[in-house]
């Protein structure tokens, strides 16, 4: 130990001696030589980055001001719930624009009035749905009711959020009544199972579930199919030990599969044309038709298998739409 301390002391002494013996004139001469290169690097790289940052800052400022009046109207009306919804929606839309360059195609397929059942593919974490929900609040001025897995109601700390957004575990009678009152209702039939055990091939995992179709038929409401391109690339569930995690989930309903990512891939949401009510259809037929419509959106707009790298490139290249 004493030998190590001696070596460290000698090294420090040598460095101090070297610094003390430096010629101040030499240092000044050296700095005068490299100053032009420093200014060149500053002009070549740092200043353009500053201009880019200022451009994005200006864009963000204008973007937020675009929604300023909406928020002011909500708060001035003393409607705390509505003001809260609008504030959260602006936050999510800002996040979607910056982190994922989110676009929504087919927003006009969400009715301005009257009922509709939005049925969508469930990604590992449905951030795409948060983005869509926010845009519908901001641009259609409609609040969607949400049917969610019962597991969410057991998570501590979510009670206020679930209450505010009128999230329901979704009995058939409750959902039918909401639609008959003219609400927009959203549901992912695949739920947590699809979120955890689908993959970058975007397999729809609905099993025998057709409750949503029964709801739509009884309420005489249209079904609106929805899919978001690259939603499975933004966040992914761990691909290892799937059989083990699937076994645990089926036995306990505990979603233990780890999720990773939040990659800034390009997200585009496609809202398909509504499937109108047809009394001649059975719930099983309506379920199959809805599944086929979502699969059509996947096959038309999603690169299969999905790729995180390609999803990142989609941020800077134009979309080449597949032909029908």
mmCIF file of C-alpha atoms in Angstrom:
data_model
loop_
_atom_site.group_PDB
_atom_site.id
_atom_site.type_symbol
_atom_site.label_atom_id
_atom_site.label_comp_id
_atom_site.label_asym_id
_atom_site.label_seq_id
_atom_site.Cartn_x
_atom_site.Cartn_y
_atom_site.Cartn_z
ATOM 1 C CA UNK A 1 0.000 0.000 0.000
ATOM 2 C CA UNK A 2 2.851 2.411 0.865
ATOM 3 C CA UNK A 3 4.425 1.662 -2.552
ATOM 4 C CA UNK A 4 1.188 2.631 -4.329
ATOM 5 C CA UNK A 5 0.910 5.876 -2.380
ATOM 6 C CA UNK A 6 4.519 6.685 -3.244
ATOM 7 C CA UNK A 7 3.877 6.093 -6.966
ATOM 8 C CA UNK A 8 0.780 8.325 -6.942
ATOM 9 C CA UNK A 9 2.685 11.091 -5.130
ATOM 10 C CA UNK A 10 5.554 10.923 -7.640
ATOM 11 C CA UNK A 11 3.120 11.062 -10.593
ATOM 12 C CA UNK A 12 1.372 14.117 -9.177
ATOM 13 C CA UNK A 13 4.730 15.788 -8.542
ATOM 14 C CA UNK A 14 5.805 15.179 -12.132
ATOM 15 C CA UNK A 15 2.560 16.610 -13.526
ATOM 16 C CA UNK A 16 2.833 19.680 -11.300
ATOM 17 C CA UNK A 17 6.432 20.185 -12.404
ATOM 18 C CA UNK A 18 5.457 19.918 -16.056
ATOM 19 C CA UNK A 19 2.697 22.532 -15.644
ATOM 20 C CA UNK A 20 5.035 24.853 -13.730
ATOM 21 C CA UNK A 21 7.663 24.635 -16.473
ATOM 22 C CA UNK A 22 5.262 25.407 -19.331
ATOM 23 C CA UNK A 23 6.254 28.468 -21.270
ATOM 24 C CA UNK A 24 3.399 30.968 -21.045
ATOM 25 C CA UNK A 25 4.438 32.481 -24.369
ATOM 26 C CA UNK A 26 4.265 29.037 -25.970
ATOM 27 C CA UNK A 27 0.715 28.511 -24.676
ATOM 28 C CA UNK A 28 -0.344 31.908 -26.005
ATOM 29 C CA UNK A 29 1.226 31.120 -29.403
ATOM 30 C CA UNK A 30 -0.574 27.750 -29.541
ATOM 31 C CA UNK A 31 -3.948 29.295 -28.693
ATOM 32 C CA UNK A 32 -3.502 31.965 -31.369
ATOM 33 C CA UNK A 33 -3.021 29.190 -33.908
ATOM 34 C CA UNK A 34 -6.079 27.128 -32.939
ATOM 35 C CA UNK A 35 -8.481 30.066 -32.459
ATOM 36 C CA UNK A 36 -9.343 30.260 -36.196
ATOM 37 C CA UNK A 37 -10.150 26.526 -36.180
ATOM 38 C CA UNK A 38 -12.382 26.947 -33.146
ATOM 39 C CA UNK A 39 -14.295 29.744 -34.835
ATOM 40 C CA UNK A 40 -14.563 27.619 -37.971
ATOM 41 C CA UNK A 41 -16.040 24.715 -36.017
ATOM 42 C CA UNK A 42 -18.398 27.119 -34.249
ATOM 43 C CA UNK A 43 -19.646 28.545 -37.540
ATOM 44 C CA UNK A 44 -19.804 25.170 -39.258
ATOM 45 C CA UNK A 45 -21.668 23.134 -36.670
ATOM 46 C CA UNK A 46 -22.829 24.940 -33.558
ATOM 47 C CA UNK A 47 -24.525 27.962 -35.124
ATOM 48 C CA UNK A 48 -26.582 25.888 -37.609
ATOM 49 C CA UNK A 49 -27.693 23.685 -34.711
ATOM 50 C CA UNK A 50 -28.703 26.812 -32.821
ATOM 51 C CA UNK A 51 -30.761 28.006 -35.791
ATOM 52 C CA UNK A 52 -32.428 24.596 -36.068
ATOM 53 C CA UNK A 53 -33.243 24.677 -32.338
ATOM 54 C CA UNK A 54 -34.696 28.187 -32.710
ATOM 55 C CA UNK A 55 -36.816 27.024 -35.654
ATOM 56 C CA UNK A 56 -38.248 24.115 -33.692
ATOM 57 C CA UNK A 57 -38.760 26.386 -30.700
ATOM 58 C CA UNK A 58 -40.729 28.836 -32.823
ATOM 59 C CA UNK A 59 -42.792 25.992 -34.259
ATOM 60 C CA UNK A 60 -43.554 24.693 -30.754
ATOM 61 C CA UNK A 61 -44.530 28.199 -29.591
ATOM 62 C CA UNK A 62 -46.971 28.601 -32.487
ATOM 63 C CA UNK A 63 -48.269 25.058 -31.946
ATOM 64 C CA UNK A 64 -49.079 25.758 -28.282
ATOM 65 C CA UNK A 65 -50.638 29.124 -29.069
ATOM 66 C CA UNK A 66 -52.889 27.385 -31.582
ATOM 67 C CA UNK A 67 -54.557 25.645 -28.636
ATOM 68 C CA UNK A 68 -54.304 28.554 -26.215
ATOM 69 C CA UNK A 69 -57.815 29.839 -26.898
ATOM 70 C CA UNK A 70 -59.306 26.363 -26.520
ATOM 71 C CA UNK A 71 -57.762 26.060 -23.060
ATOM 72 C CA UNK A 72 -58.774 29.580 -22.044
ATOM 73 C CA UNK A 73 -62.386 28.964 -23.096
ATOM 74 C CA UNK A 74 -62.508 25.757 -21.073
ATOM 75 C CA UNK A 75 -61.070 27.383 -17.943
ATOM 76 C CA UNK A 76 -63.206 30.523 -18.290
ATOM 77 C CA UNK A 77 -66.299 28.325 -18.481
ATOM 78 C CA UNK A 78 -65.322 26.974 -15.032
ATOM 79 C CA UNK A 79 -65.578 23.432 -16.368
ATOM 80 C CA UNK A 80 -62.652 21.814 -14.560
ATOM 81 C CA UNK A 81 -63.078 18.408 -16.213
ATOM 82 C CA UNK A 82 -63.224 19.885 -19.707
ATOM 83 C CA UNK A 83 -60.275 22.187 -19.018
ATOM 84 C CA UNK A 84 -58.284 19.232 -17.673
ATOM 85 C CA UNK A 85 -59.094 17.128 -20.740
ATOM 86 C CA UNK A 86 -58.008 19.897 -23.089
ATOM 87 C CA UNK A 87 -54.775 20.499 -21.154
ATOM 88 C CA UNK A 88 -53.859 16.809 -21.180
ATOM 89 C CA UNK A 89 -54.800 16.581 -24.854
ATOM 90 C CA UNK A 90 -52.494 19.470 -25.761
ATOM 91 C CA UNK A 91 -49.698 17.754 -23.845
ATOM 92 C CA UNK A 92 -50.224 14.452 -25.678
ATOM 93 C CA UNK A 93 -50.520 16.087 -29.082
ATOM 94 C CA UNK A 94 -47.339 18.070 -28.459
ATOM 95 C CA UNK A 95 -45.558 14.858 -27.423
ATOM 96 C CA UNK A 96 -46.890 13.013 -30.468
ATOM 97 C CA UNK A 97 -45.735 15.726 -32.859
ATOM 98 C CA UNK A 98 -42.227 16.023 -31.414
ATOM 99 C CA UNK A 99 -41.406 12.405 -30.570
ATOM 100 C CA UNK A 100 -43.280 10.462 -33.247
ATOM 101 C CA UNK A 101 -44.274 12.972 -35.935
ATOM 102 C CA UNK A 102 -47.753 11.519 -35.491
ATOM 103 C CA UNK A 103 -50.280 11.872 -38.283
ATOM 104 C CA UNK A 104 -53.886 10.774 -38.420
ATOM 105 C CA UNK A 105 -55.526 9.825 -41.705
ATOM 106 C CA UNK A 106 -59.289 9.453 -41.811
ATOM 107 C CA UNK A 107 -60.274 11.634 -38.864
ATOM 108 C CA UNK A 108 -63.373 12.559 -40.863
ATOM 109 C CA UNK A 109 -64.575 8.975 -40.319
ATOM 110 C CA UNK A 110 -65.222 9.833 -36.664
ATOM 111 C CA UNK A 111 -68.787 11.199 -36.662
ATOM 112 C CA UNK A 112 -69.335 14.741 -35.393
ATOM 113 C CA UNK A 113 -72.502 13.592 -33.659
ATOM 114 C CA UNK A 114 -74.125 10.283 -32.860
ATOM 115 C CA UNK A 115 -72.729 6.933 -31.754
ATOM 116 C CA UNK A 116 -69.748 4.995 -33.020
ATOM 117 C CA UNK A 117 -67.654 2.067 -31.792
ATOM 118 C CA UNK A 118 -63.939 2.573 -32.483
ATOM 119 C CA UNK A 119 -62.167 -0.802 -32.644
ATOM 120 C CA UNK A 120 -58.358 -0.789 -32.795
ATOM 121 C CA UNK A 121 -55.230 -2.958 -32.762
ATOM 122 C CA UNK A 122 -53.567 -2.927 -29.331
ATOM 123 C CA UNK A 123 -49.826 -2.192 -29.379
ATOM 124 C CA UNK A 124 -47.492 -3.141 -26.507
ATOM 125 C CA UNK A 125 -48.483 0.165 -24.938
ATOM 126 C CA UNK A 126 -51.286 2.096 -26.667
ATOM 127 C CA UNK A 127 -49.623 5.496 -26.893
ATOM 128 C CA UNK A 128 -51.032 5.769 -30.414
ATOM 129 C CA UNK A 129 -54.511 5.577 -28.897
ATOM 130 C CA UNK A 130 -53.638 8.409 -26.471
ATOM 131 C CA UNK A 131 -52.628 10.524 -29.455
ATOM 132 C CA UNK A 132 -55.840 9.758 -31.354
ATOM 133 C CA UNK A 133 -57.995 10.368 -28.286
ATOM 134 C CA UNK A 134 -56.333 13.773 -27.830
ATOM 135 C CA UNK A 135 -56.902 14.798 -31.444
ATOM 136 C CA UNK A 136 -60.567 13.796 -31.295
ATOM 137 C CA UNK A 137 -60.997 15.970 -28.186
ATOM 138 C CA UNK A 138 -59.173 18.931 -29.755
ATOM 139 C CA UNK A 139 -60.400 18.788 -33.360
ATOM 140 C CA UNK A 140 -63.763 17.023 -33.143
ATOM 141 C CA UNK A 141 -64.656 18.375 -29.693
ATOM 142 C CA UNK A 142 -65.845 14.921 -28.676
ATOM 143 C CA UNK A 143 -64.897 12.816 -25.677
ATOM 144 C CA UNK A 144 -64.625 9.088 -26.196
ATOM 145 C CA UNK A 145 -65.639 6.598 -23.578
ATOM 146 C CA UNK A 146 -63.023 3.893 -23.071
ATOM 147 C CA UNK A 147 -63.478 0.183 -22.440
ATOM 148 C CA UNK A 148 -60.378 -1.110 -20.642
ATOM 149 C CA UNK A 149 -59.111 -4.319 -19.088
ATOM 150 C CA UNK A 150 -60.209 -4.895 -15.493
ATOM 151 C CA UNK A 151 -56.528 -5.086 -14.518
ATOM 152 C CA UNK A 152 -56.239 -1.284 -14.862
ATOM 153 C CA UNK A 153 -58.789 -0.750 -12.108
ATOM 154 C CA UNK A 154 -56.521 -2.611 -9.686
ATOM 155 C CA UNK A 155 -53.473 -0.413 -10.348
ATOM 156 C CA UNK A 156 -52.918 2.066 -7.467
ATOM 157 C CA UNK A 157 -52.886 5.737 -8.419
ATOM 158 C CA UNK A 158 -54.996 5.533 -11.599
ATOM 159 C CA UNK A 159 -58.426 6.037 -10.045
ATOM 160 C CA UNK A 160 -58.700 9.782 -10.796
ATOM 161 C CA UNK A 161 -57.566 9.360 -14.390
ATOM 162 C CA UNK A 162 -59.964 6.476 -15.024
ATOM 163 C CA UNK A 163 -62.814 8.460 -13.497
ATOM 164 C CA UNK A 164 -62.027 11.591 -15.505
ATOM 165 C CA UNK A 165 -61.906 9.759 -18.823
ATOM 166 C CA UNK A 166 -64.935 7.652 -17.945
ATOM 167 C CA UNK A 167 -63.083 4.384 -18.414
ATOM 168 C CA UNK A 168 -65.273 1.351 -17.883
ATOM 169 C CA UNK A 169 -64.554 -2.373 -17.605
ATOM 170 C CA UNK A 170 -67.390 -2.634 -20.066
ATOM 171 C CA UNK A 171 -70.361 -4.847 -19.361
ATOM 172 C CA UNK A 172 -72.517 -5.403 -22.434
ATOM 173 C CA UNK A 173 -75.420 -3.457 -20.954
ATOM 174 C CA UNK A 174 -73.237 -0.466 -19.989
ATOM 175 C CA UNK A 175 -71.644 -0.246 -23.432
ATOM 176 C CA UNK A 176 -74.978 -0.520 -25.229
ATOM 177 C CA UNK A 177 -76.453 2.260 -23.091
ATOM 178 C CA UNK A 178 -73.482 4.544 -23.795
ATOM 179 C CA UNK A 179 -73.865 4.056 -27.544
ATOM 180 C CA UNK A 180 -77.624 4.552 -27.419
ATOM 181 C CA UNK A 181 -76.983 7.907 -25.713
ATOM 182 C CA UNK A 182 -74.912 8.928 -28.753
ATOM 183 C CA UNK A 183 -71.418 8.430 -27.312
ATOM 184 C CA UNK A 184 -68.253 7.401 -29.099
ATOM 185 C CA UNK A 185 -66.954 4.218 -27.485
ATOM 186 C CA UNK A 186 -63.476 2.750 -28.034
ATOM 187 C CA UNK A 187 -62.317 -0.797 -27.449
ATOM 188 C CA UNK A 188 -59.471 -3.134 -28.369
ATOM 189 C CA UNK A 189 -60.849 -6.694 -28.388
ATOM 190 C CA UNK A 190 -57.297 -8.076 -28.110
ATOM 191 C CA UNK A 191 -56.657 -6.134 -24.913
ATOM 192 C CA UNK A 192 -53.672 -7.010 -22.737
ATOM 193 C CA UNK A 193 -53.224 -10.401 -24.418
ATOM 194 C CA UNK A 194 -52.703 -8.766 -27.812
ATOM 195 C CA UNK A 195 -50.484 -6.083 -26.286
ATOM 196 C CA UNK A 196 -48.114 -8.589 -24.700
ATOM 197 C CA UNK A 197 -48.097 -11.514 -27.103
ATOM 198 C CA UNK A 198 -48.517 -10.054 -30.570
ATOM 199 C CA UNK A 199 -45.238 -9.074 -32.218
ATOM 200 C CA UNK A 200 -43.716 -7.141 -35.126
ATOM 201 C CA UNK A 201 -45.811 -9.244 -37.522
ATOM 202 C CA UNK A 202 -48.894 -7.479 -36.105
ATOM 203 C CA UNK A 203 -50.971 -10.589 -35.508
ATOM 204 C CA UNK A 204 -54.486 -9.826 -34.288
ATOM 205 C CA UNK A 205 -55.193 -11.893 -31.168
ATOM 206 C CA UNK A 206 -58.899 -11.780 -30.413
ATOM 207 C CA UNK A 207 -59.606 -15.425 -29.765
ATOM 208 C CA UNK A 208 -63.332 -16.022 -29.452
ATOM 209 C CA UNK A 209 -64.149 -12.506 -28.256
ATOM 210 C CA UNK A 210 -67.089 -10.961 -30.066
ATOM 211 C CA UNK A 211 -68.709 -8.980 -27.241
ATOM 212 C CA UNK A 212 -67.950 -5.706 -29.043
ATOM 213 C CA UNK A 213 -69.908 -6.964 -32.064
ATOM 214 C CA UNK A 214 -72.878 -7.847 -29.853
ATOM 215 C CA UNK A 215 -72.734 -4.333 -28.407
ATOM 216 C CA UNK A 216 -72.669 -2.701 -31.837
ATOM 217 C CA UNK A 217 -75.555 -4.833 -33.100
ATOM 218 C CA UNK A 218 -77.749 -4.226 -30.080
ATOM 219 C CA UNK A 219 -77.041 -0.479 -30.072
ATOM 220 C CA UNK A 220 -77.380 -0.293 -33.895
ATOM 221 C CA UNK A 221 -74.119 1.625 -34.003
ATOM 222 C CA UNK A 222 -71.411 1.645 -36.726
ATOM 223 C CA UNK A 223 -68.012 0.112 -36.078
ATOM 224 C CA UNK A 224 -64.970 2.216 -37.006
ATOM 225 C CA UNK A 225 -61.743 0.214 -37.569
ATOM 226 C CA UNK A 226 -58.391 1.774 -36.635
ATOM 227 C CA UNK A 227 -54.715 0.864 -36.947
ATOM 228 C CA UNK A 228 -51.484 2.778 -36.329
ATOM 229 C CA UNK A 229 -48.452 2.123 -38.513
ATOM 230 C CA UNK A 230 -45.253 1.284 -36.562
ATOM 231 C CA UNK A 231 -47.145 1.168 -33.252
ATOM 232 C CA UNK A 232 -45.398 -2.100 -32.400
ATOM 233 C CA UNK A 233 -41.983 -0.531 -33.132
ATOM 234 C CA UNK A 234 -42.431 2.397 -30.735
ATOM 235 C CA UNK A 235 -42.572 0.001 -27.798
ATOM 236 C CA UNK A 236 -41.971 -3.727 -27.828
ATOM 237 C CA UNK A 237 -42.610 -6.552 -25.433
ATOM 238 C CA UNK A 238 -39.630 -8.729 -24.569
ATOM 239 C CA UNK A 239 -39.453 -11.607 -27.101
ATOM 240 C CA UNK A 240 -37.855 -14.109 -24.684
ATOM 241 C CA UNK A 241 -39.631 -16.679 -22.500
ATOM 242 C CA UNK A 242 -42.950 -15.960 -24.230
ATOM 243 C CA UNK A 243 -44.445 -19.374 -23.465
ATOM 244 C CA UNK A 244 -43.619 -18.964 -19.785
ATOM 245 C CA UNK A 245 -45.106 -15.456 -19.568
ATOM 246 C CA UNK A 246 -48.134 -16.552 -21.588
ATOM 247 C CA UNK A 247 -48.720 -19.427 -19.174
ATOM 248 C CA UNK A 248 -48.474 -17.073 -16.181
ATOM 249 C CA UNK A 249 -50.844 -14.585 -17.817
ATOM 250 C CA UNK A 250 -53.481 -17.183 -18.716
ATOM 251 C CA UNK A 251 -53.438 -18.546 -15.169
ATOM 252 C CA UNK A 252 -53.254 -15.305 -13.187
ATOM 253 C CA UNK A 253 -54.029 -12.460 -15.641
ATOM 254 C CA UNK A 254 -50.828 -10.755 -14.445
ATOM 255 C CA UNK A 255 -49.126 -8.857 -17.333
ATOM 256 C CA UNK A 256 -45.540 -9.630 -16.331
ATOM 257 C CA UNK A 257 -43.938 -9.371 -19.789
ATOM 258 C CA UNK A 258 -41.318 -6.550 -19.708
ATOM 259 C CA UNK A 259 -41.810 -3.730 -22.237
ATOM 260 C CA UNK A 260 -38.954 -1.682 -23.655
ATOM 261 C CA UNK A 261 -38.418 1.093 -26.142
ATOM 262 C CA UNK A 262 -40.296 4.365 -26.705
ATOM 263 C CA UNK A 263 -38.329 4.648 -29.931
ATOM 264 C CA UNK A 264 -39.075 7.857 -31.897
ATOM 265 C CA UNK A 265 -40.413 6.007 -34.946
ATOM 266 C CA UNK A 266 -42.937 7.556 -37.315
ATOM 267 C CA UNK A 267 -46.523 6.875 -36.270
ATOM 268 C CA UNK A 268 -49.441 7.186 -38.692
ATOM 269 C CA UNK A 269 -52.924 6.300 -37.571
ATOM 270 C CA UNK A 270 -55.435 5.134 -40.159
ATOM 271 C CA UNK A 271 -59.122 5.341 -39.326
ATOM 272 C CA UNK A 272 -61.090 3.258 -41.793
ATOM 273 C CA UNK A 273 -64.554 3.826 -43.163
ATOM 274 C CA UNK A 274 -67.305 2.915 -40.704
ATOM 275 C CA UNK A 275 -69.002 -0.459 -40.996
ATOM 276 C CA UNK A 276 -72.701 0.477 -40.915
ATOM 277 C CA UNK A 277 -75.256 -1.359 -38.843
ATOM 278 C CA UNK A 278 -76.844 -4.264 -40.692
ATOM 279 C CA UNK A 279 -79.499 -6.202 -38.832
ATOM 280 C CA UNK A 280 -78.944 -9.263 -41.029
ATOM 281 C CA UNK A 281 -75.426 -9.827 -39.645
ATOM 282 C CA UNK A 282 -74.734 -12.080 -36.698
ATOM 283 C CA UNK A 283 -72.225 -10.876 -34.056
ATOM 284 C CA UNK A 284 -69.761 -13.540 -35.266
ATOM 285 C CA UNK A 285 -70.015 -12.251 -38.848
ATOM 286 C CA UNK A 286 -69.578 -8.657 -37.706
ATOM 287 C CA UNK A 287 -66.561 -9.624 -35.623
ATOM 288 C CA UNK A 288 -64.965 -11.357 -38.626
ATOM 289 C CA UNK A 289 -65.700 -8.417 -40.920
ATOM 290 C CA UNK A 290 -64.171 -5.956 -38.428
ATOM 291 C CA UNK A 291 -61.080 -8.127 -38.071
ATOM 292 C CA UNK A 292 -60.707 -8.285 -41.854
ATOM 293 C CA UNK A 293 -60.990 -4.484 -42.121
ATOM 294 C CA UNK A 294 -58.214 -3.980 -39.561
ATOM 295 C CA UNK A 295 -56.070 -6.633 -41.278
ATOM 296 C CA UNK A 296 -56.583 -4.748 -44.550
ATOM 297 C CA UNK A 297 -55.261 -1.570 -42.907
ATOM 298 C CA UNK A 298 -52.266 -3.519 -41.576
ATOM 299 C CA UNK A 299 -51.465 -5.151 -44.927
ATOM 300 C CA UNK A 300 -51.897 -1.893 -46.824
ATOM 301 C CA UNK A 301 -49.966 0.452 -44.570
ATOM 302 C CA UNK A 302 -47.600 -1.603 -42.388
ATOM 303 C CA UNK A 303 -44.200 -2.973 -43.398
ATOM 304 C CA UNK A 304 -44.120 -6.632 -42.378
ATOM 305 C CA UNK A 305 -42.306 -7.668 -40.362
ATOM 306 C CA UNK A 306 -41.997 -4.349 -38.591
ATOM 307 C CA UNK A 307 -38.572 -2.756 -38.208
ATOM 308 C CA UNK A 308 -37.471 -0.178 -35.656
ATOM 309 C CA UNK A 309 -34.722 1.049 -37.983
ATOM 310 C CA UNK A 310 -37.101 1.445 -40.919
ATOM 311 C CA UNK A 311 -39.613 3.123 -38.626
ATOM 312 C CA UNK A 312 -36.963 5.685 -37.687
ATOM 313 C CA UNK A 313 -36.203 6.293 -41.369
ATOM 314 C CA UNK A 314 -39.904 6.900 -41.965
ATOM 315 C CA UNK A 315 -39.476 10.149 -40.027
ATOM 316 C CA UNK A 316 -37.470 11.635 -42.899
ATOM 317 C CA UNK A 317 -38.834 9.946 -46.021
ATOM 318 C CA UNK A 318 -42.139 10.287 -47.788
ATOM 319 C CA UNK A 319 -44.775 7.609 -47.508
ATOM 320 C CA UNK A 320 -45.133 5.216 -50.430
ATOM 321 C CA UNK A 321 -48.692 3.997 -50.118
ATOM 322 C CA UNK A 322 -49.351 0.454 -51.192
ATOM 323 C CA UNK A 323 -51.795 0.006 -53.998
ATOM 324 C CA UNK A 324 -55.077 -1.763 -53.399
#
